[in-house]
Amino acid sequence: MLRSSLLAASRSATLRRFVEHNPLAAAVVARFVAGTEPTDALGVAGELAGQGLTVSLDRLGESVTDTGEVRETVTAYRELLAALADTGLAGNVEISVKLSALGLCLPGRPRQEHGGIADGERIALDAARQICRAAPSAGTTVTVDMEDHTTVDATLRTLRELRADFPWVGGVLQAYLRRTETDCAELATAGSRVRLCKGAYREPDSVAFGRKTDVDLSYIRCLKTLMSSKAYPMIATHDPRLIAIAEALAVEHGRAPSEYEFQMLHGVRPEEHRRLAESGHTVRVYVPYGRDWYPYFMRRLAERPANVGFFLRSLVTRS
Ligand code: FDA
């Protein structure tokens, strides 16, 4: 109930204005978001790399409403990639992109002359291609995040298109979706980089499992599919039970630590990032940065009721 309300609030313009303009929110936001500027993100990435961790940098922003914003996003990512190459961090740091930040949800019906593809999807594919072209010269890779269920078909189609030219592009699957086991079987091909997460959006029962147990069981089924395949599983969870199951499956399938990785969010269970890294695992921390932090931040609050109490107290307490 609370999760659902917070996810609904992540789309409220009024609440967004209130939270964004409340200086007391900044300290809580800073736990999850590296800062507003690329230099903030690179600073955090450098610190994490120094601790033996790898990183995925995400420029916050989603559901853009015009092509000017798409161009701005592409330029920002290209500049980030160039800066990564300059700092020498590219070996440890990749980038994550959201297709809705590249125009996926822009209006426009599918057109025959574009192979039946809607305008937004075509614009997002073109923009993602520009980013993917810049990544190898910076020495790194790209993963395409997954958003709400209405975008899954278009995102998987775009991933397929991108992989024709850039086979190293990573994709994301959300275990809470009823369709994901089937998608997972299709994506579990040799070398396919697949981030498996539980899913962070507000979804109807018709498409997503509502009970935590069902989501976890779906996660385990997908994990088994990935671990027993020749894909490269990117196990994105903070859930201790799922982490232990992933470790056991890696042993069962004789996977070396270089043949899969754990992924976690910046600010969530940092002691676990270090524990796994110290025990020889590859651990990638997802580090978001940018001014458009509100929806991302609200999804983080929704994941853990304790975060909400802490956040509300910080809004009303001046210390
Ligand atoms: P779960 O929510 O059950 O949490 C397990 C434990 O982790 C909790 O008991 C708590 O201790 C801790 N924890 C989890 N979230 C916390 C938080 N916000 N604050 C404090 N503690 C917390 N989703 C999506 O839909 N599309 C995507 O592309 C991605 N990408 C992505 C990348 C990476 C690297 C990660 C780690 C996650 C995502 N996600 C995502 C988010 C994902 O779907 C999911 O919402 C969160 O990871 C929380 O789920 P857990 O698997 O951690 O389990």
Short mmCIF file of C-alpha atoms and ligand atoms in Angstrom, two decimals:
data_model
loop_
_atom_site.label_atom_id
_atom_site.label_comp_id
_atom_site.label_asym_id
_atom_site.label_seq_id
_atom_site.Cartn_x
_atom_site.Cartn_y
_atom_site.Cartn_z
CA MET A 1 0.00 0.00 0.00
CA LEU A 2 2.78 2.43 1.04
CA ARG A 3 4.92 1.24 -1.87
CA SER A 4 2.09 1.80 -4.28
CA SER A 5 1.38 5.32 -2.90
CA LEU A 6 5.04 6.31 -3.15
CA LEU A 7 5.28 5.02 -6.70
CA ALA A 8 2.15 7.02 -7.56
CA ALA A 9 3.76 10.05 -5.85
CA SER A 10 6.84 9.61 -8.07
CA ARG A 11 4.61 10.91 -10.89
CA SER A 12 3.08 13.83 -8.97
CA ALA A 13 4.24 17.24 -10.25
CA THR A 14 3.05 19.04 -7.07
CA LEU A 15 4.89 16.77 -4.66
CA ARG A 16 7.88 16.88 -6.95
CA ARG A 17 8.06 20.70 -6.70
CA PHE A 18 7.74 20.51 -2.91
CA VAL A 19 10.46 17.88 -2.46
CA GLU A 20 12.85 19.36 -5.04
CA HIS A 21 12.70 22.79 -3.44
CA ASN A 22 13.08 21.58 0.11
CA PRO A 23 16.75 22.04 1.08
CA LEU A 24 16.33 19.55 3.92
CA ALA A 25 15.70 16.76 1.41
CA ALA A 26 19.20 17.16 -0.01
CA ALA A 27 20.99 15.17 2.69
CA VAL A 28 18.72 12.15 2.21
CA VAL A 29 18.89 12.36 -1.57
CA ALA A 30 22.70 12.43 -1.33
CA ARG A 31 22.63 8.92 0.10
CA PHE A 32 21.35 7.55 -3.22
CA VAL A 33 22.47 10.14 -5.81
CA ALA A 34 26.11 11.08 -6.42
CA GLY A 35 25.35 14.75 -7.10
CA THR A 36 24.03 16.92 -9.88
CA GLU A 37 27.15 17.15 -12.07
CA PRO A 38 29.18 14.60 -14.07
CA THR A 39 32.21 15.56 -11.98
CA ASP A 40 30.30 14.47 -8.84
CA ALA A 41 29.57 11.10 -10.46
CA LEU A 42 33.16 10.64 -11.62
CA GLY A 43 34.39 11.52 -8.11
CA VAL A 44 32.19 8.82 -6.55
CA ALA A 45 33.15 6.35 -9.32
CA GLY A 46 36.84 7.00 -8.58
CA GLU A 47 36.32 6.37 -4.85
CA LEU A 48 34.44 3.14 -5.51
CA ALA A 49 37.05 1.96 -8.03
CA GLY A 50 39.65 2.60 -5.31
CA GLN A 51 37.73 0.14 -3.11
CA GLY A 52 37.91 -2.59 -5.77
CA LEU A 53 34.36 -2.02 -7.04
CA THR A 54 33.14 -1.44 -10.58
CA VAL A 55 30.46 1.10 -11.45
CA SER A 56 27.59 1.86 -13.82
CA LEU A 57 26.90 5.58 -14.17
CA ASP A 58 23.35 6.68 -14.90
CA ARG A 59 22.49 10.25 -15.90
CA LEU A 60 19.13 10.79 -14.23
CA GLY A 61 16.25 11.77 -16.47
CA GLU A 62 13.29 9.90 -17.93
CA SER A 63 10.15 10.40 -20.00
CA VAL A 64 11.49 13.35 -21.98
CA THR A 65 8.86 15.37 -23.81
CA ASP A 66 10.74 16.80 -26.81
CA THR A 67 13.57 15.98 -29.18
CA GLY A 68 15.65 18.86 -27.82
CA GLU A 69 15.89 16.97 -24.52
CA VAL A 70 16.90 13.83 -26.41
CA ARG A 71 19.78 15.70 -28.07
CA GLU A 72 20.78 17.12 -24.69
CA THR A 73 20.84 13.62 -23.15
CA VAL A 74 22.95 12.19 -25.98
CA THR A 75 25.43 15.07 -25.71
CA ALA A 76 25.63 14.67 -21.94
CA TYR A 77 26.37 10.93 -22.26
CA ARG A 78 28.98 11.51 -24.96
CA GLU A 79 30.68 14.10 -22.76
CA LEU A 80 30.54 11.70 -19.84
CA LEU A 81 32.17 8.97 -21.96
CA ALA A 82 34.92 11.37 -23.05
CA ALA A 83 35.52 12.37 -19.42
CA LEU A 84 35.64 8.71 -18.42
CA ALA A 85 38.34 8.06 -21.00
CA ASP A 86 40.31 11.07 -19.69
CA THR A 87 40.12 9.94 -16.06
CA GLY A 88 41.33 6.44 -16.94
CA LEU A 89 38.32 4.94 -15.15
CA ALA A 90 36.66 3.43 -18.21
CA GLY A 91 38.01 -0.06 -17.48
CA ASN A 92 35.98 -0.09 -14.25
CA VAL A 93 33.02 2.09 -15.17
CA GLU A 94 30.26 1.55 -17.73
CA ILE A 95 27.10 3.57 -18.31
CA SER A 96 23.40 2.86 -17.96
CA VAL A 97 20.76 4.59 -20.09
CA LYS A 98 16.97 4.78 -19.99
CA LEU A 99 15.27 4.73 -23.37
CA SER A 100 12.55 7.11 -22.15
CA ALA A 101 15.34 9.68 -21.64
CA LEU A 102 16.15 9.15 -25.32
CA GLY A 103 12.62 9.75 -26.56
CA LEU A 104 10.99 6.29 -26.36
CA CYS A 105 7.73 7.73 -25.07
CA LEU A 106 7.49 10.67 -27.48
CA PRO A 107 4.13 10.65 -29.28
CA GLY A 108 3.76 9.35 -32.82
CA ARG A 109 2.02 6.31 -34.28
CA PRO A 110 3.88 3.38 -35.88
CA ARG A 111 4.62 4.16 -39.53
CA GLN A 112 4.89 1.74 -42.40
CA GLU A 113 7.86 3.60 -43.94
CA HIS A 114 9.68 3.03 -40.64
CA GLY A 115 9.03 -0.71 -40.58
CA GLY A 116 5.93 -0.29 -38.40
CA ILE A 117 7.99 1.32 -35.63
CA ALA A 118 6.59 4.29 -33.66
CA ASP A 119 8.39 7.64 -33.89
CA GLY A 120 9.55 7.60 -30.26
CA GLU A 121 11.06 4.13 -30.57
CA ARG A 122 12.91 5.12 -33.76
CA ILE A 123 14.25 8.29 -32.11
CA ALA A 124 15.37 6.36 -29.03
CA LEU A 125 17.11 3.71 -31.13
CA ASP A 126 18.96 6.37 -33.11
CA ALA A 127 20.00 8.18 -29.92
CA ALA A 128 21.08 4.94 -28.21
CA ARG A 129 23.15 4.08 -31.29
CA GLN A 130 24.99 7.40 -31.00
CA ILE A 131 25.84 6.65 -27.37
CA CYS A 132 26.88 3.07 -28.15
CA ARG A 133 29.14 4.29 -30.97
CA ALA A 134 30.98 6.53 -28.49
CA ALA A 135 31.40 3.86 -25.79
CA PRO A 136 34.12 1.62 -27.34
CA SER A 137 36.42 4.55 -28.07
CA ALA A 138 36.09 5.49 -24.39
CA GLY A 139 36.89 1.84 -23.56
CA THR A 140 33.60 0.89 -21.98
CA THR A 141 30.11 -0.61 -22.42
CA VAL A 142 26.46 0.39 -22.09
CA THR A 143 23.48 -1.23 -20.38
CA VAL A 144 19.91 -0.29 -21.31
CA ASP A 145 17.74 -0.01 -18.18
CA MET A 146 14.21 -1.42 -18.13
CA GLU A 147 11.28 0.86 -17.27
CA ASP A 148 7.55 0.23 -16.72
CA HIS A 149 5.81 -2.69 -18.46
CA THR A 150 4.39 -0.58 -21.29
CA THR A 151 7.95 -0.08 -22.57
CA VAL A 152 9.23 -3.66 -22.34
CA ASP A 153 8.48 -4.81 -25.91
CA ALA A 154 10.00 -1.65 -27.40
CA THR A 155 13.04 -1.87 -25.10
CA LEU A 156 13.72 -5.50 -26.00
CA ARG A 157 13.31 -4.71 -29.72
CA THR A 158 15.73 -1.80 -29.35
CA LEU A 159 18.19 -4.01 -27.47
CA ARG A 160 18.08 -6.55 -30.31
CA GLU A 161 18.74 -3.81 -32.89
CA LEU A 162 21.62 -2.36 -30.88
CA ARG A 163 23.21 -5.76 -30.34
CA ALA A 164 23.37 -6.35 -34.10
CA ASP A 165 26.12 -3.71 -34.15
CA PHE A 166 27.22 -3.68 -30.51
CA PRO A 167 26.88 -7.22 -29.12
CA TRP A 168 28.21 -6.11 -25.73
CA VAL A 169 25.16 -3.94 -24.91
CA GLY A 170 23.57 -5.10 -21.65
CA GLY A 171 19.83 -5.58 -21.15
CA VAL A 172 17.67 -5.70 -18.02
CA LEU A 173 14.91 -8.09 -16.98
CA GLN A 174 12.48 -7.54 -14.10
CA ALA A 175 11.54 -10.70 -12.20
CA TYR A 176 8.21 -9.21 -11.04
CA LEU A 177 6.78 -9.35 -14.57
CA ARG A 178 4.89 -12.52 -15.43
CA ARG A 179 6.40 -12.51 -18.93
CA THR A 180 10.03 -12.36 -17.78
CA GLU A 181 10.77 -16.09 -17.60
CA THR A 182 10.05 -16.31 -21.33
CA ASP A 183 12.09 -13.17 -22.08
CA CYS A 184 14.92 -14.55 -19.98
CA ALA A 185 15.06 -17.82 -21.92
CA GLU A 186 15.32 -15.76 -25.13
CA LEU A 187 18.06 -13.48 -23.79
CA ALA A 188 20.15 -16.28 -22.29
CA THR A 189 22.43 -16.64 -25.30
CA ALA A 190 26.23 -16.80 -25.42
CA GLY A 191 27.86 -13.59 -24.20
CA SER A 192 24.53 -11.85 -23.59
CA ARG A 193 24.92 -9.39 -20.70
CA VAL A 194 21.70 -9.57 -18.69
CA ARG A 195 20.98 -7.58 -15.54
CA LEU A 196 18.34 -9.39 -13.50
CA CYS A 197 16.47 -7.22 -10.98
CA LYS A 198 13.14 -7.53 -9.17
CA GLY A 199 11.54 -4.45 -10.77
CA ALA A 200 10.88 -0.98 -9.38
CA TYR A 201 7.67 0.36 -10.97
CA ARG A 202 3.99 0.34 -10.04
CA GLU A 203 2.47 -2.44 -12.11
CA PRO A 204 -1.02 -3.96 -12.32
CA ASP A 205 -1.62 -7.55 -11.16
CA SER A 206 -2.43 -8.51 -14.73
CA VAL A 207 1.24 -8.14 -15.72
CA ALA A 208 3.22 -8.44 -12.47
CA PHE A 209 3.35 -10.72 -9.43
CA GLY A 210 2.03 -8.87 -6.41
CA ARG A 211 3.44 -11.07 -3.63
CA LYS A 212 7.11 -10.82 -2.65
CA THR A 213 7.40 -14.63 -2.52
CA ASP A 214 6.24 -14.93 -6.13
CA VAL A 215 8.67 -12.23 -7.26
CA ASP A 216 11.53 -13.99 -5.45
CA LEU A 217 10.60 -17.37 -6.96
CA SER A 218 10.50 -15.82 -10.41
CA TYR A 219 13.91 -14.26 -9.72
CA ILE A 220 15.34 -17.66 -8.76
CA ARG A 221 13.91 -19.34 -11.87
CA CYS A 222 15.45 -16.65 -14.10
CA LEU A 223 18.73 -16.81 -12.20
CA LYS A 224 18.88 -20.57 -12.84
CA THR A 225 18.23 -20.01 -16.54
CA LEU A 226 21.00 -17.41 -16.78
CA MET A 227 23.53 -19.28 -14.65
CA SER A 228 23.06 -22.53 -16.58
CA SER A 229 23.44 -20.73 -19.93
CA LYS A 230 26.40 -19.09 -21.65
CA ALA A 231 25.05 -15.60 -20.91
CA TYR A 232 26.81 -13.16 -18.57
CA PRO A 233 24.45 -12.74 -15.57
CA MET A 234 24.47 -9.38 -13.79
CA ILE A 235 22.73 -10.16 -10.50
CA ALA A 236 21.16 -6.88 -9.39
CA THR A 237 19.78 -7.34 -5.90
CA HIS A 238 20.51 -6.50 -2.26
CA ASP A 239 18.48 -9.46 -1.06
CA PRO A 240 20.78 -11.65 1.10
CA ARG A 241 18.88 -14.84 0.26
CA LEU A 242 19.07 -14.28 -3.49
CA ILE A 243 22.75 -13.37 -3.24
CA ALA A 244 23.46 -16.64 -1.40
CA ILE A 245 21.49 -18.61 -4.02
CA ALA A 246 23.44 -16.88 -6.81
CA GLU A 247 26.73 -17.76 -5.12
CA ALA A 248 25.64 -21.42 -4.81
CA LEU A 249 24.50 -21.54 -8.46
CA ALA A 250 27.83 -20.08 -9.61
CA VAL A 251 29.64 -22.92 -7.81
CA GLU A 252 27.20 -25.53 -9.15
CA HIS A 253 27.74 -24.35 -12.74
CA GLY A 254 31.50 -23.94 -12.34
CA ARG A 255 31.42 -20.23 -13.11
CA ALA A 256 34.60 -18.29 -12.38
CA PRO A 257 34.13 -14.85 -10.73
CA SER A 258 34.82 -13.23 -14.12
CA GLU A 259 31.79 -15.02 -15.60
CA TYR A 260 29.06 -13.13 -13.70
CA GLU A 261 28.77 -10.07 -11.48
CA PHE A 262 26.72 -8.70 -8.62
CA GLN A 263 25.18 -5.26 -8.98
CA MET A 264 23.84 -2.98 -6.24
CA LEU A 265 22.63 0.58 -5.90
CA HIS A 266 24.78 3.40 -4.58
CA GLY A 267 23.81 3.99 -0.95
CA VAL A 268 22.12 0.63 -0.42
CA ARG A 269 23.96 -1.95 1.75
CA PRO A 270 27.46 -0.56 0.99
CA GLU A 271 28.99 -2.99 3.52
CA GLU A 272 27.67 -5.84 1.35
CA HIS A 273 29.32 -4.32 -1.77
CA ARG A 274 32.65 -4.49 0.03
CA ARG A 275 32.08 -7.93 1.55
CA LEU A 276 31.33 -9.49 -1.84
CA ALA A 277 34.24 -7.69 -3.52
CA GLU A 278 36.63 -8.78 -0.76
CA SER A 279 35.50 -12.38 -1.20
CA GLY A 280 36.59 -12.22 -4.86
CA HIS A 281 33.35 -11.32 -6.65
CA THR A 282 32.94 -8.61 -9.26
CA VAL A 283 30.57 -6.01 -7.80
CA ARG A 284 29.17 -3.14 -9.84
CA VAL A 285 27.59 -0.18 -8.08
CA TYR A 286 24.88 1.70 -9.96
CA VAL A 287 25.62 5.38 -9.43
CA PRO A 288 23.02 7.91 -10.60
CA TYR A 289 23.71 11.63 -10.93
CA GLY A 290 21.96 14.68 -12.32
CA ARG A 291 19.29 17.23 -11.52
CA ASP A 292 16.31 15.07 -12.43
CA TRP A 293 16.57 12.85 -9.32
CA TYR A 294 12.98 12.97 -8.05
CA PRO A 295 11.40 9.84 -9.68
CA TYR A 296 14.53 7.74 -9.02
CA PHE A 297 14.61 8.87 -5.40
CA MET A 298 10.92 8.09 -4.85
CA ARG A 299 11.42 4.56 -6.20
CA ARG A 300 14.22 4.09 -3.64
CA LEU A 301 11.90 5.27 -0.85
CA ALA A 302 9.21 2.88 -2.05
CA GLU A 303 11.58 -0.07 -1.72
CA ARG A 304 12.03 0.33 2.00
CA PRO A 305 9.52 1.79 4.47
CA ALA A 306 12.34 2.72 6.89
CA ASN A 307 13.68 5.15 4.25
CA VAL A 308 10.35 6.99 4.28
CA GLY A 309 10.37 7.62 8.02
CA PHE A 310 13.93 8.86 7.85
CA PHE A 311 13.10 11.11 4.90
CA LEU A 312 9.95 12.58 6.49
CA ARG A 313 11.82 13.30 9.72
CA SER A 314 14.53 15.08 7.76
CA LEU A 315 11.91 17.27 6.06
CA VAL A 316 10.48 18.52 9.33
CA THR A 317 13.57 18.49 11.57
CA ARG A 318 16.08 21.30 11.44
CA SER A 319 19.29 20.30 13.10
P1 FDA B 1 14.30 -6.08 -1.86
O1 FDA B 1 13.56 -4.85 -2.26
O2 FDA B 1 13.52 -7.25 -1.39
O3 FDA B 1 15.38 -5.67 -0.79
C1 FDA B 1 16.20 -6.60 -0.13
C2 FDA B 1 16.95 -5.87 0.98
O4 FDA B 1 17.81 -4.89 0.40
C3 FDA B 1 16.02 -5.05 1.89
O5 FDA B 1 15.53 -5.83 2.94
C4 FDA B 1 16.94 -3.94 2.35
O6 FDA B 1 17.81 -4.41 3.37
C5 FDA B 1 17.77 -3.68 1.13
N1 FDA B 1 17.20 -2.62 0.28
C6 FDA B 1 16.62 -2.77 -0.94
N2 FDA B 1 16.28 -1.57 -1.46
C7 FDA B 1 16.63 -0.64 -0.54
C8 FDA B 1 16.55 0.78 -0.51
N3 FDA B 1 16.03 1.48 -1.50
N4 FDA B 1 17.03 1.41 0.60
C9 FDA B 1 17.59 0.72 1.63
N5 FDA B 1 17.69 -0.63 1.63
C10 FDA B 1 17.22 -1.30 0.57
N6 FDA B 1 14.63 -1.76 -11.53
C11 FDA B 1 13.99 -1.62 -12.72
O7 FDA B 1 12.76 -1.70 -12.75
N7 FDA B 1 14.71 -1.37 -13.86
C12 FDA B 1 16.06 -1.29 -13.87
O8 FDA B 1 16.67 -1.07 -14.92
C13 FDA B 1 16.74 -1.44 -12.62
N8 FDA B 1 18.10 -1.37 -12.55
C14 FDA B 1 18.73 -1.69 -11.36
C15 FDA B 1 20.12 -1.75 -11.31
C16 FDA B 1 20.75 -2.17 -10.15
C17 FDA B 1 22.24 -2.26 -10.13
C18 FDA B 1 19.98 -2.55 -9.00
C19 FDA B 1 20.63 -3.03 -7.76
C20 FDA B 1 18.61 -2.42 -9.04
C21 FDA B 1 17.97 -1.99 -10.20
N9 FDA B 1 16.60 -1.86 -10.25
C22 FDA B 1 15.97 -1.68 -11.46
C23 FDA B 1 15.81 -1.83 -8.98
C24 FDA B 1 15.28 -3.21 -8.61
O9 FDA B 1 14.28 -3.58 -9.50
C25 FDA B 1 14.70 -3.21 -7.19
O10 FDA B 1 13.66 -2.29 -7.10
C26 FDA B 1 15.71 -2.90 -6.10
O11 FDA B 1 16.95 -3.45 -6.37
C27 FDA B 1 15.25 -3.48 -4.75
O12 FDA B 1 15.11 -4.87 -4.84
P2 FDA B 1 16.07 -5.94 -4.14
O13 FDA B 1 16.34 -7.00 -5.13
O14 FDA B 1 17.25 -5.28 -3.58
O15 FDA B 1 15.19 -6.64 -3.06
#
